[in-house]
Amino acid sequence: MHPVFKRKGLAFPIIVAFCLVVSLATFNSHPSISPSRITAAPSPVYNITPSAYPVPIAPAFVNSIPLIIHQTYKTNLPSLWKAERPNRSRYSWFMSWRKMNPDAMHIVWTDAQADEFMRSAFPGTRFYEAYQKLPRVVLKTDMLRYALLLKYGGVYSDGDTTCRRPLQDWFVGHDDATLIVGVEWYANFHNNHEDHYKQLQLVQWTFAASAGHPMFEALLTDISKRVLDEYSEEYLLNRDNVESIGGPRVFTRFVREYMAQFGESFELLDVSQDDGQGYYSKSRVLVHPMYSFYPAYSKRLFSRRTDLVDHHFYGASSEGWKFI
């Protein structure tokens, strides 16, 4: 069990200049509010300039999860998304998040803004030191998504996803959830003898959480230790190791360990529950069924509407994550 789970609060100083107007104490109270009600800010406000990273100010909330949508891409200019070739869908993918969540702050982080965020939010820490050492953009993006939700909370989703339902619908009545994830595959679902297919794996391209969630601190602490103390440069450069350094296998392991602290486990979820959710009230983790975050790949109809996000798997293309 990771030692960070045994501590309360964060293990590093929060930088006051860039913290949210709402304090982490407010996040940790996790008020129970109907998912049909959004506590809205007067208007979505954030600073975004070429030389600085976006700073959310007074976001709206759905329960304890702030309505901030974090995505990453090489540019955050909609005009360039529209003009992009050969894939002109990027514009509609990004804009779907704004359309479905009009009260949300939608931030598309560029590489430069991501670097500035990590430097400013975690100065002098092993988090930032490890981030700097990572030689591939995809590795930095994995670490960034955890750091953003640790710092600000909200939703992270890859840039090749389409939002199908607003965030308030994701709670499905479990208003006090502080971590929302989805199943990528169930244990032994695929007819594959590789070890990682023998256990349930969670989707890592989309998830949501309240700010300051201890699972992300533990996860970042572990990644930093391995990057700085164990992994060679050759290992970090090998694209075959991407998923085991900070990808879905690692993400799944730390959600599993976090839940175990409360005596809970998602291991018994299987395809027979494919149209339902697993909610774990002690750890306050909501697990959506397989295909919730990629319904186009399902060969069966759901008896409940669990199609939350489409994933277009653009990472497998020549411009995808495997090549950056």
PDB file of C-alpha atoms in Angstrom:
ATOM      1  CA  MET A   1       0.000   0.000   0.000  1.00  0.00           C
ATOM      2  CA  HIS A   2       1.365   3.393  -0.917  1.00  0.00           C
ATOM      3  CA  PRO A   3       2.370   5.445   2.159  1.00  0.00           C
ATOM      4  CA  VAL A   4       0.864   8.664   0.832  1.00  0.00           C
ATOM      5  CA  PHE A   5      -2.628   7.250   1.367  1.00  0.00           C
ATOM      6  CA  LYS A   6      -1.923   7.176   5.102  1.00  0.00           C
ATOM      7  CA  ARG A   7      -1.470  10.924   5.325  1.00  0.00           C
ATOM      8  CA  LYS A   8      -4.141  13.582   5.353  1.00  0.00           C
ATOM      9  CA  GLY A   9      -3.888  16.589   3.068  1.00  0.00           C
ATOM     10  CA  LEU A  10      -1.229  17.368   0.500  1.00  0.00           C
ATOM     11  CA  ALA A  11       2.453  16.614   0.887  1.00  0.00           C
ATOM     12  CA  PHE A  12       3.671  19.715  -0.899  1.00  0.00           C
ATOM     13  CA  PRO A  13       2.934  23.452  -0.485  1.00  0.00           C
ATOM     14  CA  ILE A  14       0.113  24.926  -2.538  1.00  0.00           C
ATOM     15  CA  ILE A  15       1.250  28.019  -4.392  1.00  0.00           C
ATOM     16  CA  VAL A  16      -1.048  30.783  -3.219  1.00  0.00           C
ATOM     17  CA  ALA A  17      -0.598  32.957  -6.302  1.00  0.00           C
ATOM     18  CA  PHE A  18      -2.164  30.322  -8.521  1.00  0.00           C
ATOM     19  CA  CYS A  19      -4.660  28.587  -6.253  1.00  0.00           C
ATOM     20  CA  LEU A  20      -8.380  28.674  -6.872  1.00  0.00           C
ATOM     21  CA  VAL A  21     -10.501  31.255  -5.162  1.00  0.00           C
ATOM     22  CA  VAL A  22     -12.322  28.382  -3.465  1.00  0.00           C
ATOM     23  CA  SER A  23     -10.005  26.776  -0.892  1.00  0.00           C
ATOM     24  CA  LEU A  24      -9.096  23.101  -0.714  1.00  0.00           C
ATOM     25  CA  ALA A  25     -10.970  22.946   2.578  1.00  0.00           C
ATOM     26  CA  THR A  26     -14.137  23.645   0.640  1.00  0.00           C
ATOM     27  CA  PHE A  27     -13.290  20.921  -1.891  1.00  0.00           C
ATOM     28  CA  ASN A  28     -12.719  18.378   0.864  1.00  0.00           C
ATOM     29  CA  SER A  29     -16.119  19.012   2.438  1.00  0.00           C
ATOM     30  CA  HIS A  30     -17.798  17.368  -0.597  1.00  0.00           C
ATOM     31  CA  PRO A  31     -21.291  18.876  -0.190  1.00  0.00           C
ATOM     32  CA  SER A  32     -24.155  16.676  -1.350  1.00  0.00           C
ATOM     33  CA  ILE A  33     -25.999  18.498  -4.136  1.00  0.00           C
ATOM     34  CA  SER A  34     -28.392  17.083  -6.695  1.00  0.00           C
ATOM     35  CA  PRO A  35     -26.603  16.558 -10.027  1.00  0.00           C
ATOM     36  CA  SER A  36     -29.381  18.528 -11.696  1.00  0.00           C
ATOM     37  CA  ARG A  37     -28.199  21.621  -9.815  1.00  0.00           C
ATOM     38  CA  ILE A  38     -25.012  23.419 -10.723  1.00  0.00           C
ATOM     39  CA  THR A  39     -23.508  25.975  -8.387  1.00  0.00           C
ATOM     40  CA  ALA A  40     -22.511  28.436 -11.078  1.00  0.00           C
ATOM     41  CA  ALA A  41     -20.005  31.244 -11.125  1.00  0.00           C
ATOM     42  CA  PRO A  42     -21.197  34.536 -12.660  1.00  0.00           C
ATOM     43  CA  SER A  43     -19.337  33.604 -15.854  1.00  0.00           C
ATOM     44  CA  PRO A  44     -16.455  31.318 -16.820  1.00  0.00           C
ATOM     45  CA  VAL A  45     -13.287  33.334 -16.268  1.00  0.00           C
ATOM     46  CA  TYR A  46      -9.682  32.419 -16.794  1.00  0.00           C
ATOM     47  CA  ASN A  47      -6.517  34.149 -17.858  1.00  0.00           C
ATOM     48  CA  ILE A  48      -4.876  32.897 -21.019  1.00  0.00           C
ATOM     49  CA  THR A  49      -1.941  34.588 -22.719  1.00  0.00           C
ATOM     50  CA  PRO A  50       0.964  33.290 -24.792  1.00  0.00           C
ATOM     51  CA  SER A  51       3.344  33.763 -21.863  1.00  0.00           C
ATOM     52  CA  ALA A  52       1.235  32.351 -19.035  1.00  0.00           C
ATOM     53  CA  TYR A  53      -0.869  29.326 -18.288  1.00  0.00           C
ATOM     54  CA  PRO A  54      -4.639  29.490 -17.726  1.00  0.00           C
ATOM     55  CA  VAL A  55      -5.659  30.180 -14.132  1.00  0.00           C
ATOM     56  CA  PRO A  56      -9.243  29.156 -13.292  1.00  0.00           C
ATOM     57  CA  ILE A  57     -11.096  31.746 -11.217  1.00  0.00           C
ATOM     58  CA  ALA A  58     -14.290  30.953  -9.260  1.00  0.00           C
ATOM     59  CA  PRO A  59     -15.439  27.967 -11.322  1.00  0.00           C
ATOM     60  CA  ALA A  60     -18.936  26.544 -11.301  1.00  0.00           C
ATOM     61  CA  PHE A  61     -19.368  23.242  -9.465  1.00  0.00           C
ATOM     62  CA  VAL A  62     -21.243  19.988  -9.864  1.00  0.00           C
ATOM     63  CA  ASN A  63     -21.272  18.730  -6.293  1.00  0.00           C
ATOM     64  CA  SER A  64     -17.606  18.713  -5.171  1.00  0.00           C
ATOM     65  CA  ILE A  65     -16.184  18.539  -8.702  1.00  0.00           C
ATOM     66  CA  PRO A  66     -15.440  21.910 -10.314  1.00  0.00           C
ATOM     67  CA  LEU A  67     -16.701  22.440 -13.853  1.00  0.00           C
ATOM     68  CA  ILE A  68     -13.265  22.773 -15.392  1.00  0.00           C
ATOM     69  CA  ILE A  69     -12.508  20.707 -18.490  1.00  0.00           C
ATOM     70  CA  HIS A  70      -8.802  20.135 -19.070  1.00  0.00           C
ATOM     71  CA  GLN A  71      -7.507  18.992 -22.457  1.00  0.00           C
ATOM     72  CA  THR A  72      -4.143  19.256 -24.190  1.00  0.00           C
ATOM     73  CA  TYR A  73      -3.064  20.013 -27.738  1.00  0.00           C
ATOM     74  CA  LYS A  74      -0.360  21.762 -29.743  1.00  0.00           C
ATOM     75  CA  THR A  75      -2.584  24.833 -30.155  1.00  0.00           C
ATOM     76  CA  ASN A  76      -5.568  26.262 -28.304  1.00  0.00           C
ATOM     77  CA  LEU A  77      -6.795  28.428 -31.190  1.00  0.00           C
ATOM     78  CA  PRO A  78     -10.156  27.250 -32.602  1.00  0.00           C
ATOM     79  CA  SER A  79      -9.314  28.724 -36.005  1.00  0.00           C
ATOM     80  CA  LEU A  80      -6.345  26.368 -36.242  1.00  0.00           C
ATOM     81  CA  TRP A  81      -8.451  23.401 -35.116  1.00  0.00           C
ATOM     82  CA  LYS A  82     -10.820  24.148 -38.003  1.00  0.00           C
ATOM     83  CA  ALA A  83      -8.032  24.428 -40.548  1.00  0.00           C
ATOM     84  CA  GLU A  84      -6.265  21.263 -39.468  1.00  0.00           C
ATOM     85  CA  ARG A  85      -5.642  18.599 -42.092  1.00  0.00           C
ATOM     86  CA  PRO A  86      -6.056  15.721 -42.696  1.00  0.00           C
ATOM     87  CA  ASN A  87      -8.244  15.497 -39.602  1.00  0.00           C
ATOM     88  CA  ARG A  88     -10.853  18.260 -39.612  1.00  0.00           C
ATOM     89  CA  SER A  89     -12.769  16.688 -36.729  1.00  0.00           C
ATOM     90  CA  ARG A  90     -10.550  18.216 -34.051  1.00  0.00           C
ATOM     91  CA  TYR A  91     -12.657  21.370 -33.944  1.00  0.00           C
ATOM     92  CA  SER A  92     -15.918  19.470 -33.385  1.00  0.00           C
ATOM     93  CA  TRP A  93     -14.264  17.233 -30.783  1.00  0.00           C
ATOM     94  CA  PHE A  94     -13.084  20.149 -28.665  1.00  0.00           C
ATOM     95  CA  MET A  95     -16.246  22.193 -29.148  1.00  0.00           C
ATOM     96  CA  SER A  96     -18.453  19.287 -28.050  1.00  0.00           C
ATOM     97  CA  TRP A  97     -17.154  19.788 -24.517  1.00  0.00           C
ATOM     98  CA  ARG A  98     -18.186  23.440 -24.570  1.00  0.00           C
ATOM     99  CA  LYS A  99     -21.573  22.654 -26.109  1.00  0.00           C
ATOM    100  CA  MET A 100     -22.434  19.989 -23.530  1.00  0.00           C
ATOM    101  CA  ASN A 101     -21.077  21.996 -20.589  1.00  0.00           C
ATOM    102  CA  PRO A 102     -21.847  25.681 -21.285  1.00  0.00           C
ATOM    103  CA  ASP A 103     -21.207  26.664 -17.658  1.00  0.00           C
ATOM    104  CA  ALA A 104     -17.774  25.054 -17.614  1.00  0.00           C
ATOM    105  CA  MET A 105     -14.329  26.512 -18.105  1.00  0.00           C
ATOM    106  CA  HIS A 106     -12.805  24.683 -21.057  1.00  0.00           C
ATOM    107  CA  ILE A 107      -9.021  24.892 -21.116  1.00  0.00           C
ATOM    108  CA  VAL A 108      -6.894  23.393 -23.875  1.00  0.00           C
ATOM    109  CA  TRP A 109      -3.341  23.381 -22.556  1.00  0.00           C
ATOM    110  CA  THR A 110      -0.456  23.839 -24.983  1.00  0.00           C
ATOM    111  CA  ASP A 111       2.930  22.278 -24.274  1.00  0.00           C
ATOM    112  CA  ALA A 112       4.360  25.659 -23.251  1.00  0.00           C
ATOM    113  CA  GLN A 113       1.482  26.351 -20.863  1.00  0.00           C
ATOM    114  CA  ALA A 114       1.764  22.862 -19.400  1.00  0.00           C
ATOM    115  CA  ASP A 115       5.470  23.376 -18.733  1.00  0.00           C
ATOM    116  CA  GLU A 116       4.778  26.724 -17.063  1.00  0.00           C
ATOM    117  CA  PHE A 117       2.012  25.225 -14.925  1.00  0.00           C
ATOM    118  CA  MET A 118       4.267  22.444 -13.629  1.00  0.00           C
ATOM    119  CA  ARG A 119       7.086  24.897 -12.927  1.00  0.00           C
ATOM    120  CA  SER A 120       4.854  27.369 -11.088  1.00  0.00           C
ATOM    121  CA  ALA A 121       2.584  24.933  -9.258  1.00  0.00           C
ATOM    122  CA  PHE A 122       5.294  22.550  -8.024  1.00  0.00           C
ATOM    123  CA  PRO A 123       8.574  24.518  -7.795  1.00  0.00           C
ATOM    124  CA  GLY A 124      11.492  22.719  -6.187  1.00  0.00           C
ATOM    125  CA  THR A 125       9.556  19.445  -5.902  1.00  0.00           C
ATOM    126  CA  ARG A 126      10.318  15.980  -7.198  1.00  0.00           C
ATOM    127  CA  PHE A 127       7.113  16.234  -9.212  1.00  0.00           C
ATOM    128  CA  TYR A 128       8.585  19.026 -11.312  1.00  0.00           C
ATOM    129  CA  GLU A 129      12.041  17.456 -11.389  1.00  0.00           C
ATOM    130  CA  ALA A 130      10.596  14.207 -12.749  1.00  0.00           C
ATOM    131  CA  TYR A 131       8.424  16.075 -15.240  1.00  0.00           C
ATOM    132  CA  GLN A 132      11.492  17.866 -16.592  1.00  0.00           C
ATOM    133  CA  LYS A 133      13.367  14.597 -17.001  1.00  0.00           C
ATOM    134  CA  LEU A 134      10.684  12.932 -19.124  1.00  0.00           C
ATOM    135  CA  PRO A 135      11.960  12.802 -22.733  1.00  0.00           C
ATOM    136  CA  ARG A 136       8.637  12.257 -24.535  1.00  0.00           C
ATOM    137  CA  VAL A 137       5.613  14.553 -24.778  1.00  0.00           C
ATOM    138  CA  VAL A 138       3.211  11.690 -24.119  1.00  0.00           C
ATOM    139  CA  LEU A 139       4.933  10.912 -20.812  1.00  0.00           C
ATOM    140  CA  LYS A 140       4.675  14.544 -19.757  1.00  0.00           C
ATOM    141  CA  THR A 141       1.014  14.610 -20.755  1.00  0.00           C
ATOM    142  CA  ASP A 142       0.287  11.594 -18.567  1.00  0.00           C
ATOM    143  CA  MET A 143       1.909  13.285 -15.594  1.00  0.00           C
ATOM    144  CA  LEU A 144       0.239  16.602 -16.400  1.00  0.00           C
ATOM    145  CA  ARG A 145      -3.312  15.212 -16.318  1.00  0.00           C
ATOM    146  CA  TYR A 146      -2.836  13.937 -12.769  1.00  0.00           C
ATOM    147  CA  ALA A 147      -1.208  17.187 -11.646  1.00  0.00           C
ATOM    148  CA  LEU A 148      -4.009  19.320 -13.091  1.00  0.00           C
ATOM    149  CA  LEU A 149      -6.710  17.404 -11.262  1.00  0.00           C
ATOM    150  CA  LEU A 150      -4.694  17.344  -8.059  1.00  0.00           C
ATOM    151  CA  LYS A 151      -4.339  21.119  -8.239  1.00  0.00           C
ATOM    152  CA  TYR A 152      -7.666  22.228  -9.701  1.00  0.00           C
ATOM    153  CA  GLY A 153      -9.970  19.221  -9.963  1.00  0.00           C
ATOM    154  CA  GLY A 154     -12.464  18.928 -12.792  1.00  0.00           C
ATOM    155  CA  VAL A 155     -12.496  16.689 -15.850  1.00  0.00           C
ATOM    156  CA  TYR A 156      -9.516  15.566 -17.883  1.00  0.00           C
ATOM    157  CA  SER A 157     -10.160  14.180 -21.366  1.00  0.00           C
ATOM    158  CA  ASP A 158      -7.830  13.487 -24.277  1.00  0.00           C
ATOM    159  CA  GLY A 159      -8.029  15.731 -27.325  1.00  0.00           C
ATOM    160  CA  ASP A 160      -9.503  12.976 -29.499  1.00  0.00           C
ATOM    161  CA  THR A 161     -12.724  12.632 -27.505  1.00  0.00           C
ATOM    162  CA  THR A 162     -16.274  13.883 -27.977  1.00  0.00           C
ATOM    163  CA  CYS A 163     -18.473  14.734 -24.997  1.00  0.00           C
ATOM    164  CA  ARG A 164     -21.896  13.106 -25.384  1.00  0.00           C
ATOM    165  CA  ARG A 165     -23.514  14.026 -22.065  1.00  0.00           C
ATOM    166  CA  PRO A 166     -22.967  16.923 -19.619  1.00  0.00           C
ATOM    167  CA  LEU A 167     -20.926  16.336 -16.504  1.00  0.00           C
ATOM    168  CA  GLN A 168     -23.905  16.589 -14.161  1.00  0.00           C
ATOM    169  CA  ASP A 169     -25.323  13.459 -15.828  1.00  0.00           C
ATOM    170  CA  TRP A 170     -22.195  11.472 -14.993  1.00  0.00           C
ATOM    171  CA  PHE A 171     -23.130  11.262 -11.300  1.00  0.00           C
ATOM    172  CA  VAL A 172     -26.262   9.126 -11.959  1.00  0.00           C
ATOM    173  CA  GLY A 173     -27.582   9.938  -8.487  1.00  0.00           C
ATOM    174  CA  HIS A 174     -24.323   9.433  -6.587  1.00  0.00           C
ATOM    175  CA  ASP A 175     -23.971  13.070  -5.654  1.00  0.00           C
ATOM    176  CA  ASP A 176     -21.110  12.674  -3.195  1.00  0.00           C
ATOM    177  CA  ALA A 177     -18.701  10.966  -5.646  1.00  0.00           C
ATOM    178  CA  THR A 178     -15.277  12.601  -5.637  1.00  0.00           C
ATOM    179  CA  LEU A 179     -13.648  10.404  -8.302  1.00  0.00           C
ATOM    180  CA  ILE A 180     -15.403   9.292 -11.512  1.00  0.00           C
ATOM    181  CA  VAL A 181     -13.757   6.704 -13.765  1.00  0.00           C
ATOM    182  CA  GLY A 182     -14.748   4.187 -16.437  1.00  0.00           C
ATOM    183  CA  VAL A 183     -13.851   0.578 -17.233  1.00  0.00           C
ATOM    184  CA  GLU A 184     -11.657  -0.050 -20.285  1.00  0.00           C
ATOM    185  CA  TRP A 185     -11.999  -3.819 -19.979  1.00  0.00           C
ATOM    186  CA  TYR A 186     -13.113  -6.335 -17.376  1.00  0.00           C
ATOM    187  CA  ALA A 187     -10.861  -9.056 -15.982  1.00  0.00           C
ATOM    188  CA  ASN A 188     -10.328 -11.786 -18.581  1.00  0.00           C
ATOM    189  CA  PHE A 189     -12.740 -10.037 -20.961  1.00  0.00           C
ATOM    190  CA  HIS A 190     -10.277 -10.245 -23.847  1.00  0.00           C
ATOM    191  CA  ASN A 191      -9.084 -13.629 -25.019  1.00  0.00           C
ATOM    192  CA  ASN A 192      -5.491 -12.676 -24.341  1.00  0.00           C
ATOM    193  CA  HIS A 193      -2.956 -14.383 -22.101  1.00  0.00           C
ATOM    194  CA  GLU A 194      -0.926 -11.260 -21.267  1.00  0.00           C
ATOM    195  CA  ASP A 195      -1.005 -10.561 -17.540  1.00  0.00           C
ATOM    196  CA  HIS A 196      -2.494  -7.085 -17.718  1.00  0.00           C
ATOM    197  CA  TYR A 197      -5.603  -8.435 -19.477  1.00  0.00           C
ATOM    198  CA  LYS A 198      -6.293 -10.747 -16.549  1.00  0.00           C
ATOM    199  CA  GLN A 199      -7.282  -7.809 -14.344  1.00  0.00           C
ATOM    200  CA  LEU A 200      -9.838  -5.063 -14.803  1.00  0.00           C
ATOM    201  CA  GLN A 201      -8.333  -1.928 -16.322  1.00  0.00           C
ATOM    202  CA  LEU A 202      -9.717   1.597 -16.129  1.00  0.00           C
ATOM    203  CA  VAL A 203      -9.898   4.166 -18.894  1.00  0.00           C
ATOM    204  CA  GLN A 204      -7.205   6.807 -18.532  1.00  0.00           C
ATOM    205  CA  TRP A 205      -8.216   9.082 -21.411  1.00  0.00           C
ATOM    206  CA  THR A 206     -11.151  10.537 -19.444  1.00  0.00           C
ATOM    207  CA  PHE A 207     -11.825  10.887 -15.708  1.00  0.00           C
ATOM    208  CA  ALA A 208     -13.107  13.448 -13.211  1.00  0.00           C
ATOM    209  CA  ALA A 209     -12.258  14.304  -9.606  1.00  0.00           C
ATOM    210  CA  SER A 210     -12.456  16.905  -6.882  1.00  0.00           C
ATOM    211  CA  ALA A 211      -9.372  19.038  -6.285  1.00  0.00           C
ATOM    212  CA  GLY A 212      -6.747  17.768  -3.877  1.00  0.00           C
ATOM    213  CA  HIS A 213      -7.748  14.124  -4.262  1.00  0.00           C
ATOM    214  CA  PRO A 214      -5.115  12.031  -2.399  1.00  0.00           C
ATOM    215  CA  MET A 215      -5.046   9.344  -5.079  1.00  0.00           C
ATOM    216  CA  PHE A 216      -3.353  11.768  -7.482  1.00  0.00           C
ATOM    217  CA  GLU A 217      -0.751  12.787  -4.920  1.00  0.00           C
ATOM    218  CA  ALA A 218       0.163   9.149  -4.335  1.00  0.00           C
ATOM    219  CA  LEU A 219       0.257   8.472  -8.064  1.00  0.00           C
ATOM    220  CA  LEU A 220       2.498  11.460  -8.811  1.00  0.00           C
ATOM    221  CA  THR A 221       4.780  10.574  -5.908  1.00  0.00           C
ATOM    222  CA  ASP A 222       5.250   7.064  -7.278  1.00  0.00           C
ATOM    223  CA  ILE A 223       5.847   8.193 -10.872  1.00  0.00           C
ATOM    224  CA  SER A 224       8.390  10.767  -9.690  1.00  0.00           C
ATOM    225  CA  LYS A 225      10.292   8.224  -7.616  1.00  0.00           C
ATOM    226  CA  ARG A 226      10.520   5.747 -10.470  1.00  0.00           C
ATOM    227  CA  VAL A 227      11.501   8.352 -13.064  1.00  0.00           C
ATOM    228  CA  LEU A 228      14.190   9.905 -10.871  1.00  0.00           C
ATOM    229  CA  ASP A 229      15.537   6.845  -9.065  1.00  0.00           C
ATOM    230  CA  GLU A 230      14.832   3.763 -11.170  1.00  0.00           C
ATOM    231  CA  TYR A 231      14.173   4.268 -14.879  1.00  0.00           C
ATOM    232  CA  SER A 232      17.077   4.659 -17.295  1.00  0.00           C
ATOM    233  CA  GLU A 233      16.978   7.142 -20.157  1.00  0.00           C
ATOM    234  CA  GLU A 234      16.763   4.213 -22.566  1.00  0.00           C
ATOM    235  CA  TYR A 235      13.708   2.873 -20.729  1.00  0.00           C
ATOM    236  CA  LEU A 236      12.000   6.269 -20.786  1.00  0.00           C
ATOM    237  CA  LEU A 237      12.630   6.683 -24.517  1.00  0.00           C
ATOM    238  CA  ASN A 238      11.170   3.300 -25.434  1.00  0.00           C
ATOM    239  CA  ARG A 239       7.604   3.881 -26.656  1.00  0.00           C
ATOM    240  CA  ASP A 240       6.651   0.348 -25.606  1.00  0.00           C
ATOM    241  CA  ASN A 241       7.019   1.451 -21.967  1.00  0.00           C
ATOM    242  CA  VAL A 242       4.694   4.462 -22.147  1.00  0.00           C
ATOM    243  CA  GLU A 243       1.659   2.745 -20.645  1.00  0.00           C
ATOM    244  CA  SER A 244       3.613   1.241 -17.758  1.00  0.00           C
ATOM    245  CA  ILE A 245       5.348   4.508 -16.783  1.00  0.00           C
ATOM    246  CA  GLY A 246       2.308   6.709 -16.205  1.00  0.00           C
ATOM    247  CA  GLY A 247      -0.461   5.265 -18.322  1.00  0.00           C
ATOM    248  CA  PRO A 248      -3.663   3.320 -17.626  1.00  0.00           C
ATOM    249  CA  ARG A 249      -1.992   0.399 -15.862  1.00  0.00           C
ATOM    250  CA  VAL A 250      -0.474   2.738 -13.289  1.00  0.00           C
ATOM    251  CA  PHE A 251      -3.661   4.792 -13.003  1.00  0.00           C
ATOM    252  CA  THR A 252      -5.736   1.653 -12.412  1.00  0.00           C
ATOM    253  CA  ARG A 253      -3.325   0.363  -9.780  1.00  0.00           C
ATOM    254  CA  PHE A 254      -3.538   3.548  -7.731  1.00  0.00           C
ATOM    255  CA  VAL A 255      -7.321   3.792  -7.902  1.00  0.00           C
ATOM    256  CA  ARG A 256      -7.382   0.160  -6.749  1.00  0.00           C
ATOM    257  CA  GLU A 257      -5.001   0.883  -3.847  1.00  0.00           C
ATOM    258  CA  TYR A 258      -6.902   4.006  -2.840  1.00  0.00           C
ATOM    259  CA  MET A 259     -10.174   2.070  -2.645  1.00  0.00           C
ATOM    260  CA  ALA A 260      -8.497  -0.736  -0.695  1.00  0.00           C
ATOM    261  CA  GLN A 261      -7.834   1.745   2.119  1.00  0.00           C
ATOM    262  CA  PHE A 262     -11.613   1.770   2.623  1.00  0.00           C
ATOM    263  CA  GLY A 263     -12.022  -1.986   2.266  1.00  0.00           C
ATOM    264  CA  GLU A 264     -13.526  -1.647  -1.216  1.00  0.00           C
ATOM    265  CA  SER A 265     -12.655  -3.184  -4.592  1.00  0.00           C
ATOM    266  CA  PHE A 266     -13.923  -3.015  -8.162  1.00  0.00           C
ATOM    267  CA  GLU A 267     -12.503  -6.447  -9.038  1.00  0.00           C
ATOM    268  CA  LEU A 268     -15.905  -8.162  -9.012  1.00  0.00           C
ATOM    269  CA  LEU A 269     -17.329  -5.906 -11.714  1.00  0.00           C
ATOM    270  CA  ASP A 270     -17.896  -7.851 -14.930  1.00  0.00           C
ATOM    271  CA  VAL A 271     -19.682  -7.719 -18.260  1.00  0.00           C
ATOM    272  CA  SER A 272     -22.985  -8.802 -16.669  1.00  0.00           C
ATOM    273  CA  GLN A 273     -23.079  -5.332 -15.084  1.00  0.00           C
ATOM    274  CA  ASP A 274     -22.283  -3.627 -18.374  1.00  0.00           C
ATOM    275  CA  ASP A 275     -25.332  -1.374 -18.251  1.00  0.00           C
ATOM    276  CA  GLY A 276     -24.918  -0.264 -14.658  1.00  0.00           C
ATOM    277  CA  GLN A 277     -22.436   1.521 -12.440  1.00  0.00           C
ATOM    278  CA  GLY A 278     -20.360   0.492  -9.495  1.00  0.00           C
ATOM    279  CA  TYR A 279     -20.501   3.072  -6.721  1.00  0.00           C
ATOM    280  CA  TYR A 280     -18.307   2.680  -3.646  1.00  0.00           C
ATOM    281  CA  SER A 281     -19.684   4.891  -0.912  1.00  0.00           C
ATOM    282  CA  LYS A 282     -16.747   4.713   1.501  1.00  0.00           C
ATOM    283  CA  SER A 283     -14.074   5.757  -1.003  1.00  0.00           C
ATOM    284  CA  ARG A 284     -16.644   7.788  -2.981  1.00  0.00           C
ATOM    285  CA  VAL A 285     -15.443   6.339  -6.272  1.00  0.00           C
ATOM    286  CA  LEU A 286     -17.950   5.971  -9.114  1.00  0.00           C
ATOM    287  CA  VAL A 287     -16.988   3.407 -11.772  1.00  0.00           C
ATOM    288  CA  HIS A 288     -18.895   3.571 -15.048  1.00  0.00           C
ATOM    289  CA  PRO A 289     -19.213   0.363 -17.081  1.00  0.00           C
ATOM    290  CA  MET A 290     -17.143  -0.698 -20.064  1.00  0.00           C
ATOM    291  CA  TYR A 291     -17.837   1.340 -23.226  1.00  0.00           C
ATOM    292  CA  SER A 292     -19.167   4.354 -21.291  1.00  0.00           C
ATOM    293  CA  PHE A 293     -16.185   6.302 -22.598  1.00  0.00           C
ATOM    294  CA  TYR A 294     -16.117   4.622 -26.031  1.00  0.00           C
ATOM    295  CA  PRO A 295     -19.678   3.439 -26.825  1.00  0.00           C
ATOM    296  CA  ALA A 296     -19.119   3.263 -30.595  1.00  0.00           C
ATOM    297  CA  TYR A 297     -17.089   0.092 -30.044  1.00  0.00           C
ATOM    298  CA  SER A 298     -19.829  -1.765 -28.213  1.00  0.00           C
ATOM    299  CA  LYS A 299     -21.625  -4.510 -30.139  1.00  0.00           C
ATOM    300  CA  ARG A 300     -24.698  -4.394 -27.938  1.00  0.00           C
ATOM    301  CA  LEU A 301     -27.293  -1.838 -26.889  1.00  0.00           C
ATOM    302  CA  PHE A 302     -27.246  -0.545 -23.344  1.00  0.00           C
ATOM    303  CA  SER A 303     -30.400  -0.876 -21.293  1.00  0.00           C
ATOM    304  CA  ARG A 304     -29.408   2.399 -19.622  1.00  0.00           C
ATOM    305  CA  ARG A 305     -27.854   5.482 -21.161  1.00  0.00           C
ATOM    306  CA  THR A 306     -24.218   5.192 -20.242  1.00  0.00           C
ATOM    307  CA  ASP A 307     -22.736   6.647 -23.415  1.00  0.00           C
ATOM    308  CA  LEU A 308     -20.870   9.555 -21.843  1.00  0.00           C
ATOM    309  CA  VAL A 309     -17.838  10.137 -24.071  1.00  0.00           C
ATOM    310  CA  ASP A 310     -16.718   8.986 -27.514  1.00  0.00           C
ATOM    311  CA  HIS A 311     -13.039   8.151 -27.888  1.00  0.00           C
ATOM    312  CA  HIS A 312     -11.765   8.252 -31.463  1.00  0.00           C
ATOM    313  CA  PHE A 313      -8.438   6.529 -30.709  1.00  0.00           C
ATOM    314  CA  TYR A 314      -6.455   8.999 -32.783  1.00  0.00           C
ATOM    315  CA  GLY A 315      -3.401   8.077 -30.716  1.00  0.00           C
ATOM    316  CA  ALA A 316      -2.803   5.114 -32.998  1.00  0.00           C
ATOM    317  CA  SER A 317      -2.331   7.429 -35.980  1.00  0.00           C
ATOM    318  CA  SER A 318       1.013   8.733 -37.239  1.00  0.00           C
ATOM    319  CA  GLU A 319       0.356  11.959 -35.293  1.00  0.00           C
ATOM    320  CA  GLY A 320      -0.862  10.222 -32.146  1.00  0.00           C
ATOM    321  CA  TRP A 321       0.630   9.772 -28.701  1.00  0.00           C
ATOM    322  CA  LYS A 322       2.740   6.776 -29.675  1.00  0.00           C
ATOM    323  CA  PHE A 323       4.849   9.020 -31.882  1.00  0.00           C
ATOM    324  CA  ILE A 324       5.343  12.105 -29.707  1.00  0.00           C
TER     325      ILE A 324
END
